[in-house]
PDB file of C-alpha atoms in Angstrom:
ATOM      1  CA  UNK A   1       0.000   0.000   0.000  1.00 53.00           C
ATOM      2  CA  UNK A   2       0.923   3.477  -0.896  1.00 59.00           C
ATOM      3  CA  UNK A   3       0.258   6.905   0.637  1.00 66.00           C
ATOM      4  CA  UNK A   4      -1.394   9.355  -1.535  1.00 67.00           C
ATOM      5  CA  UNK A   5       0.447  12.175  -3.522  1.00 75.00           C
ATOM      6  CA  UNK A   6      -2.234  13.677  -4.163  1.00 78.00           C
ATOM      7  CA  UNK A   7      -6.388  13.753  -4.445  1.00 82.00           C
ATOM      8  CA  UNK A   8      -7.543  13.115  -7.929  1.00 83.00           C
ATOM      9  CA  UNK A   9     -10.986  14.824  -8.897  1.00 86.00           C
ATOM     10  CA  UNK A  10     -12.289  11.626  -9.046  1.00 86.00           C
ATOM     11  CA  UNK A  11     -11.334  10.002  -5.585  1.00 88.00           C
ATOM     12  CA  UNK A  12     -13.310   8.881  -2.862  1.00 87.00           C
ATOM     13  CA  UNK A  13     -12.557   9.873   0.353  1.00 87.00           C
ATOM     14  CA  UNK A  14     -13.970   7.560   3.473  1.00 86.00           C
ATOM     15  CA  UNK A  15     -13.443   8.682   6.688  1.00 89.00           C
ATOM     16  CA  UNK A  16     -13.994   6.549   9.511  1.00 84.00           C
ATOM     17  CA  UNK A  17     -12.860   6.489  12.985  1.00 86.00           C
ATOM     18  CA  UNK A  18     -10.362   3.945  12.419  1.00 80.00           C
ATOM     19  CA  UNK A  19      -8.943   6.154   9.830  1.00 83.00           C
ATOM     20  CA  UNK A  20      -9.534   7.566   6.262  1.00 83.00           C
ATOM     21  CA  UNK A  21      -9.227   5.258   3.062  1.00 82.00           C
ATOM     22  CA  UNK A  22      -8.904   7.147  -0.090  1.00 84.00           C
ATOM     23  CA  UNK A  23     -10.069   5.226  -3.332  1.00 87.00           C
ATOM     24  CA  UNK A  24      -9.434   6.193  -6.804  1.00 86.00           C
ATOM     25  CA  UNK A  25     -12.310   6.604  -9.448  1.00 85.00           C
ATOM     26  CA  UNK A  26     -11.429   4.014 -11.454  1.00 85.00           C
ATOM     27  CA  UNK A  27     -11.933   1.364  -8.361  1.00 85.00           C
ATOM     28  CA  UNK A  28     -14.761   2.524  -6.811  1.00 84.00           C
ATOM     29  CA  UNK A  29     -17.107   0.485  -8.618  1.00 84.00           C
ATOM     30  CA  UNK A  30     -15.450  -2.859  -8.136  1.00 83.00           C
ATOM     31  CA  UNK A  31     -15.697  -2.054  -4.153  1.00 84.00           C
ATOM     32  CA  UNK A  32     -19.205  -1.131  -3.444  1.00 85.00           C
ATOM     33  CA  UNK A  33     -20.659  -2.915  -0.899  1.00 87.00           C
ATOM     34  CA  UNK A  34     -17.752  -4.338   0.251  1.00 88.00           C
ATOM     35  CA  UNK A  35     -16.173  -4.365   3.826  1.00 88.00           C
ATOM     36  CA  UNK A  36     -12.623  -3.643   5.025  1.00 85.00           C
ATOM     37  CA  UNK A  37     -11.088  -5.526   8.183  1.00 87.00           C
ATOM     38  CA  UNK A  38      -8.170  -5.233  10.355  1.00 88.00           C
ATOM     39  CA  UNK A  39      -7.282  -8.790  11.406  1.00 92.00           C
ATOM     40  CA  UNK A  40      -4.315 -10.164  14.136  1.00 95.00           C
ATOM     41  CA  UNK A  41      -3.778 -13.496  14.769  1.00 91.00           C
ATOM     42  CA  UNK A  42      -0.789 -15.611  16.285  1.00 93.00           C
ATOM     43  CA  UNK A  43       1.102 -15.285  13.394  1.00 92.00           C
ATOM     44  CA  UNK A  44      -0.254 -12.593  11.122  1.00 90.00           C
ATOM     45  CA  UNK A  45      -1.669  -9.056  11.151  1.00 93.00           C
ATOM     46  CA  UNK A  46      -3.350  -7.420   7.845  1.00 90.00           C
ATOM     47  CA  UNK A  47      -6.792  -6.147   6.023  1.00 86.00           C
ATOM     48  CA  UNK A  48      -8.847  -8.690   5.511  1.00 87.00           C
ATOM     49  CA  UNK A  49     -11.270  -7.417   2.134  1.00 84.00           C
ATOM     50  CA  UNK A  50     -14.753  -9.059   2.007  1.00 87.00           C
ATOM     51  CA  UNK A  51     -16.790  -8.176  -1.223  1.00 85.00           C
ATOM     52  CA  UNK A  52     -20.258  -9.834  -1.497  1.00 84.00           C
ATOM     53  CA  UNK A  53     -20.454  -8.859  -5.110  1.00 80.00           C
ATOM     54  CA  UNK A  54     -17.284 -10.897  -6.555  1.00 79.00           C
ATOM     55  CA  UNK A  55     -18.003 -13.322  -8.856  1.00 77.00           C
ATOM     56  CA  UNK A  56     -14.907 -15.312  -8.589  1.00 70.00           C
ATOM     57  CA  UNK A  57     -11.257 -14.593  -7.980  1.00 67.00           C
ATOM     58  CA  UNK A  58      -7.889 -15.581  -6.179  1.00 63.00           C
ATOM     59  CA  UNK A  59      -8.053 -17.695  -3.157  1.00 63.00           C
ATOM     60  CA  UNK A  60      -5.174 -15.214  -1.348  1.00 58.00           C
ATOM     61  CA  UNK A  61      -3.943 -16.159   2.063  1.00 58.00           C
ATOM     62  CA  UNK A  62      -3.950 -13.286   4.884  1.00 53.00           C
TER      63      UNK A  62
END
């Protein structure tokens, strides 16, 4: 993940209390209704994505 260099026209900002996300136009679409997780376990830490709406993809480990 990178920071942000700066705000495109097109970018959505979220704010949350956790933090502010900022997504670029061209994603937005792919990521509605999805959800955004911070996970720790025993061996790993990370953002965990859930999207209802994907029909398929990579079976990624955490």
């Amino acid at each position: 993940m990178t920071g942000v260099v700066g705000v495109q026209p097109l970018d959505e900002l979220i704010e949350t209390a956790g933090g502010t996300v900022f997504v670029d136009g061209a994603s937005i679409l792919y990521l509605i209704g999805s959800t955004m997780d911070w996970v720790e376990d025993d061996f790993t830490a990370g953002f965990v994505l859930a999207n209802p709406n994907a029909k398929g993809g990579l079976d990624l480990p955490r």
